[in-house]
XYZ file of C-alpha atoms in Angstrom:
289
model
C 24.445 13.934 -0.836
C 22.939 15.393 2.178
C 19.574 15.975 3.546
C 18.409 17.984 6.622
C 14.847 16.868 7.410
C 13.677 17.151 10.999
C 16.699 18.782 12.732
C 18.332 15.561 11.189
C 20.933 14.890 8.662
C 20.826 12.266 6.528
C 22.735 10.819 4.644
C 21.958 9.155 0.997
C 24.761 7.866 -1.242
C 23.805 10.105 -4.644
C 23.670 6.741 -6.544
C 20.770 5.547 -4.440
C 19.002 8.844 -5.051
C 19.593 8.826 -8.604
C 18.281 4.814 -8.742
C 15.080 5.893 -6.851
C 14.891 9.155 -9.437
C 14.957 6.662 -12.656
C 12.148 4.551 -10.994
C 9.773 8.233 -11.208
C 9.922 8.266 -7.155
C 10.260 10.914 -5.136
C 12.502 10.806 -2.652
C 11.257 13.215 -0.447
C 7.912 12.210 -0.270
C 9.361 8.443 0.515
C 11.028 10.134 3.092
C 8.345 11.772 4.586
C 5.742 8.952 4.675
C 8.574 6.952 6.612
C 8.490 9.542 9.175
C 5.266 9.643 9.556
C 5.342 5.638 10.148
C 8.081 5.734 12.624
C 6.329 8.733 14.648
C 2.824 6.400 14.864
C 5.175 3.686 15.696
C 6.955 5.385 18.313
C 3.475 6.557 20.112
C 2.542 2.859 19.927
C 5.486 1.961 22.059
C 5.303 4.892 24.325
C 1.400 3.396 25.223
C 2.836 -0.038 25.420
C 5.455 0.915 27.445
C 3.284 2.916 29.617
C 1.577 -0.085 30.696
C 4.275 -2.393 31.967
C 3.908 -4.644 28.533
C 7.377 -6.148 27.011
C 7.383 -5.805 23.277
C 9.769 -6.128 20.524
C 9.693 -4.470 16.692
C 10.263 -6.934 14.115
C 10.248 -5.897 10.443
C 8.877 -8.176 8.293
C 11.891 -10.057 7.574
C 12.377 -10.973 11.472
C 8.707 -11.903 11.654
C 9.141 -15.518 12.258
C 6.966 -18.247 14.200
C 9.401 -17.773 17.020
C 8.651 -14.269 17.386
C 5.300 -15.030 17.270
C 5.233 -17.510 19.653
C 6.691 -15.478 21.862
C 4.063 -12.975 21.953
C 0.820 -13.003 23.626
C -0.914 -10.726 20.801
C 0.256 -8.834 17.604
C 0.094 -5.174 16.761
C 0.298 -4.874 13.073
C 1.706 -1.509 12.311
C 1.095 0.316 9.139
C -1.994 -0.653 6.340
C -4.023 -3.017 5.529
C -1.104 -4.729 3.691
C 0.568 -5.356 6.711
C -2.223 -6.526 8.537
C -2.624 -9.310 6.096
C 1.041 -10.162 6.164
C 0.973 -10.269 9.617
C -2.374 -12.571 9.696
C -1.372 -14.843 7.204
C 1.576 -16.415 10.001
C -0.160 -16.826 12.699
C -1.784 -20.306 13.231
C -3.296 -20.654 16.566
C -6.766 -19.154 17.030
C -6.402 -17.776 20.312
C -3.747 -15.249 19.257
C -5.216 -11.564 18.550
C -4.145 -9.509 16.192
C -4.663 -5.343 16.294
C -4.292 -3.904 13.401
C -2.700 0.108 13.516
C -2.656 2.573 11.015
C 0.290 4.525 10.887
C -0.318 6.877 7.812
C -3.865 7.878 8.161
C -3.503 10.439 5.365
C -1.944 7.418 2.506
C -3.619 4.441 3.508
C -7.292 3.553 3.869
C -6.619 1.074 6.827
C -10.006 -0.504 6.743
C -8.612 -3.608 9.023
C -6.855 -1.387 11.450
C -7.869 -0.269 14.429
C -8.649 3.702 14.217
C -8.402 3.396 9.838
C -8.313 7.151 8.882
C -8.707 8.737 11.902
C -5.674 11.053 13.151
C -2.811 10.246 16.023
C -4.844 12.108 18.464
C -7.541 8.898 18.248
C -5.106 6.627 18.839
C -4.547 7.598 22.409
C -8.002 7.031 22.868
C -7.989 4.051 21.147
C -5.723 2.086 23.169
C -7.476 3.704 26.213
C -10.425 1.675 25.286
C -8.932 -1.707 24.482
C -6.560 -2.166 27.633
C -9.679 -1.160 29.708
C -11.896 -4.173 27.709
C -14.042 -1.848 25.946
C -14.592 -3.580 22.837
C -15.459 -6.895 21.003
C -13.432 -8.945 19.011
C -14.305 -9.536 15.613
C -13.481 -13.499 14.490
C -12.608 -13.408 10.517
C -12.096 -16.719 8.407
C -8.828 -17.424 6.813
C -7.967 -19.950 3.748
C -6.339 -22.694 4.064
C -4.092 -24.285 1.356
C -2.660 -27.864 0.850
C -0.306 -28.956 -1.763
C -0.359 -32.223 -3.324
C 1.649 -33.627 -6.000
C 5.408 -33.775 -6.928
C 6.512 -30.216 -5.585
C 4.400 -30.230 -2.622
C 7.462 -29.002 0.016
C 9.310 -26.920 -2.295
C 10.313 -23.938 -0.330
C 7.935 -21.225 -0.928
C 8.913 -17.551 -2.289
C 8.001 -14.259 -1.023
C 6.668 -12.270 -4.151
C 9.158 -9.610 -3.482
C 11.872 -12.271 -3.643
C 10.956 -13.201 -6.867
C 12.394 -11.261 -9.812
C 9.744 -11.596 -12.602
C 10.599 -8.468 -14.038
C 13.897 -10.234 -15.480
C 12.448 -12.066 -18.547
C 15.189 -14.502 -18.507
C 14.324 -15.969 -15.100
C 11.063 -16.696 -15.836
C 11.778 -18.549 -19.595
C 13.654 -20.426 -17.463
C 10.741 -21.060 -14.858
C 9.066 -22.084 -18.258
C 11.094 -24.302 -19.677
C 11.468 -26.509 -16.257
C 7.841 -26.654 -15.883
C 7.823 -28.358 -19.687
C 10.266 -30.541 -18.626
C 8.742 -31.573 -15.734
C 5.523 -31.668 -17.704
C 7.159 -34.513 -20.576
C 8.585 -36.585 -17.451
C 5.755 -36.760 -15.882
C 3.584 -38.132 -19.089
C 6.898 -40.301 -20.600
C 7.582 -41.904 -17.806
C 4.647 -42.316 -15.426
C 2.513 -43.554 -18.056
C 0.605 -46.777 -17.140
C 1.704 -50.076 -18.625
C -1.421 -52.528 -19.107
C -0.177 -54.619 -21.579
C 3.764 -55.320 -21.314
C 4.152 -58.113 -23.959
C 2.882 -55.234 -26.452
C 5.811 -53.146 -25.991
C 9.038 -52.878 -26.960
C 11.948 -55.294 -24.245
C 13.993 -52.472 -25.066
C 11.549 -50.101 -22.857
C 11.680 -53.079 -19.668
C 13.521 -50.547 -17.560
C 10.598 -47.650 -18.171
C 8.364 -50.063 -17.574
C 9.721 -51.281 -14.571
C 10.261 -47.835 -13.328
C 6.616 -47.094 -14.205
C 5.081 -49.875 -12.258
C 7.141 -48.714 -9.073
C 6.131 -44.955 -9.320
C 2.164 -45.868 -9.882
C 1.980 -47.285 -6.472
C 3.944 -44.626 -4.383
C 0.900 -41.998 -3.039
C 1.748 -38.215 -3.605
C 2.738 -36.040 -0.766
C 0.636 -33.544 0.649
C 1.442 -30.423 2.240
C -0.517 -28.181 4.536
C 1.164 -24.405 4.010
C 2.026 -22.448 7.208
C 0.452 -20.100 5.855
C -3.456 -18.577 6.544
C -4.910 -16.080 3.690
C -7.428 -13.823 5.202
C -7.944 -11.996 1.871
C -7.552 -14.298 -1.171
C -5.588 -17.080 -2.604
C -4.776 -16.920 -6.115
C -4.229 -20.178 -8.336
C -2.535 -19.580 -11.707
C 0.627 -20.130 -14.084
C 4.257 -18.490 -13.072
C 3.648 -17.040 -16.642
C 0.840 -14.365 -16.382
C 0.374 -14.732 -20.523
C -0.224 -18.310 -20.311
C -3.358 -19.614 -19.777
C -4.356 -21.471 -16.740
C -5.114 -25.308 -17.743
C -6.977 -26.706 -14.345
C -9.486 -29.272 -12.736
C -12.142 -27.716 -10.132
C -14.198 -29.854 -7.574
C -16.087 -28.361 -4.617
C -16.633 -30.621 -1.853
C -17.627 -33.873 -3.013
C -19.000 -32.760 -6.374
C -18.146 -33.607 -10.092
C -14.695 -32.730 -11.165
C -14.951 -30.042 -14.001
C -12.225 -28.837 -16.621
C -11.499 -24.969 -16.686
C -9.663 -22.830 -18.834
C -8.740 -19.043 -17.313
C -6.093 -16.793 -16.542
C -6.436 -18.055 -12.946
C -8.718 -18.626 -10.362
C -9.337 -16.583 -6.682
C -10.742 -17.647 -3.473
C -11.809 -15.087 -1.034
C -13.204 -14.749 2.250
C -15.431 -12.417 3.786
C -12.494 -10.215 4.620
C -11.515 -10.164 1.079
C -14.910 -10.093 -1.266
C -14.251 -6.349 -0.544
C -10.765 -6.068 -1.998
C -9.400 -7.475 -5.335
C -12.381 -10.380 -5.646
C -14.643 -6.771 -5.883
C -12.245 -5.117 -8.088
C -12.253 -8.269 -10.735
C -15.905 -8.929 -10.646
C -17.055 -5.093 -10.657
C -19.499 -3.686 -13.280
C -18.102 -0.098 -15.029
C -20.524 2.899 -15.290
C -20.309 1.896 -19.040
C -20.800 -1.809 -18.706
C -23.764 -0.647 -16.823
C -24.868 1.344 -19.185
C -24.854 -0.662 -22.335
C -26.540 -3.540 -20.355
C -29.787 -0.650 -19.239
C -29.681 0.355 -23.164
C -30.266 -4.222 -24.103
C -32.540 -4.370 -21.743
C -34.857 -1.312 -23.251
């Protein structure tokens, strides 16, 4: 199955465009927001290029530490969603990060650099920052360290992770539950040994090795400008968890989950959760009357 789209032919194997079709998208319009990226992307070369300044394009996928360490600053190009991504890898303070948006028209692009405004800013735009004409904004970003048992298992990219198979995650279930019954069976403390059972010597044993070993920690390479969310693999479970702030008293919560924001990200889905409806509103102005 053929397309001509820009004096170009494509080409799309029809099983592809039947997949997408099933999903309820629309291939065309896909198509046509991509070319609308690439063109903003191409401009932002062209004014890179322009200037004498090396570059290279990395998807997300070939966004590593290496690539970043290459560079002396970042362009993020496309939404806010990207900008985050982008943010979230980069450890060192001193490296900037400019934020583009390259669908105006789609995307709000509140952390990018001209947000809604049309290519014809952008020339502008870049006019302005390679001649110094502008401040840079410092944001705070989250920090997370893991303690515990499964502190350096390798992390997973959310679109790696195939929750919509119900299968995989019964099976994330049932290894958490036997993790869970390990954990309380056999690193249970032993105070009194001649009260137990000699037949138990070698959990015992095993016990009083484990208690004195101290948990590994691990600091993720990884900095959240927006959020951080804290909850079960299994959304319909309920979130069993022990919250201290600073020094303070250690208190039990129950929830679907817990989120920590910044600044950056009190606007975003920390607004969206805590947010009062016109009707909620409403019924609280017709109690108070």
């Amino acid at each position: 199955m053929r397309f001509a789209r820009n004096t170009v032919l494509i080409d799309i194997p029809v099983y592809v465009f039947l997949q997408l079709r099933e999903r309820g998208s629309d291939y065309d319009r896909l198509k046509e927001r991509h070319d609308v990226h690439h063109h903003f992307l191409g401009l932002i070369c062209d004014e890179l290029a322009k200037r004498n300044i090396d570059y290279k394009v990395c998807q997300r996928w070939d966004y590593t530490p290496e690539a970043i360490n290459w560079a002396d600053a970042v362009f993020a190009a496309g939404g806010d969603g990207t900008f985050l991504l982008a943010a979230s890898r980069i450890r060192s303070q001193s490296k900037p990060l400019i934020g583009v948006n390259t669908d105006p028209s789609s995307s709000e692009g509140f952390l990018c650099l001209t947000k809604k405004l049309s290519e014809q800013f952008l020339f502008d735009a870049f006019e302005r920052l390679f001649n110094g004409e502008f401040k840079w904004l410092w944001r705070q970003r989250i920090r997370v360290t893991l303690t515990g048992q499964n502190a350096y298992d390798a992390p997973m990219e959310l679109h790696d992770q195939q929750l919509m198979y119900p299968e995989y995650r019964w099976a994330e279930h049932v290894r958490e539950q036997e993790d869970a019954r390990f954990r309380s069976h056999v690193l249970k403390p032993a105070t009194d040994c001649s009260s137990l059972d000699m037949s138990n010597r070698e959990e015992v044993f095993l016990s009083s090795e484990l208690d004195g070993l101290v948990e590994p920690s691990n600091v993720l390479p990884f900095l959240a400008l927006n959020d951080v969310y804290i909850g079960e693999s299994l959304s319909s479970r309920v979130s069993y968890y022990e919250l201290q702030i600073d020094s303070g008293p250690m208190v039990k919560q129950k929830s679907s989950g817990i989120t920590l924001c910044t600044g950056t990200g009190s606007t975003s889905w920390y607004f969206n959760i805590n947010k009062m409806t016109e009707q909620c509103l409403k019924d609280l102005l017709h109690i108070g009357m």
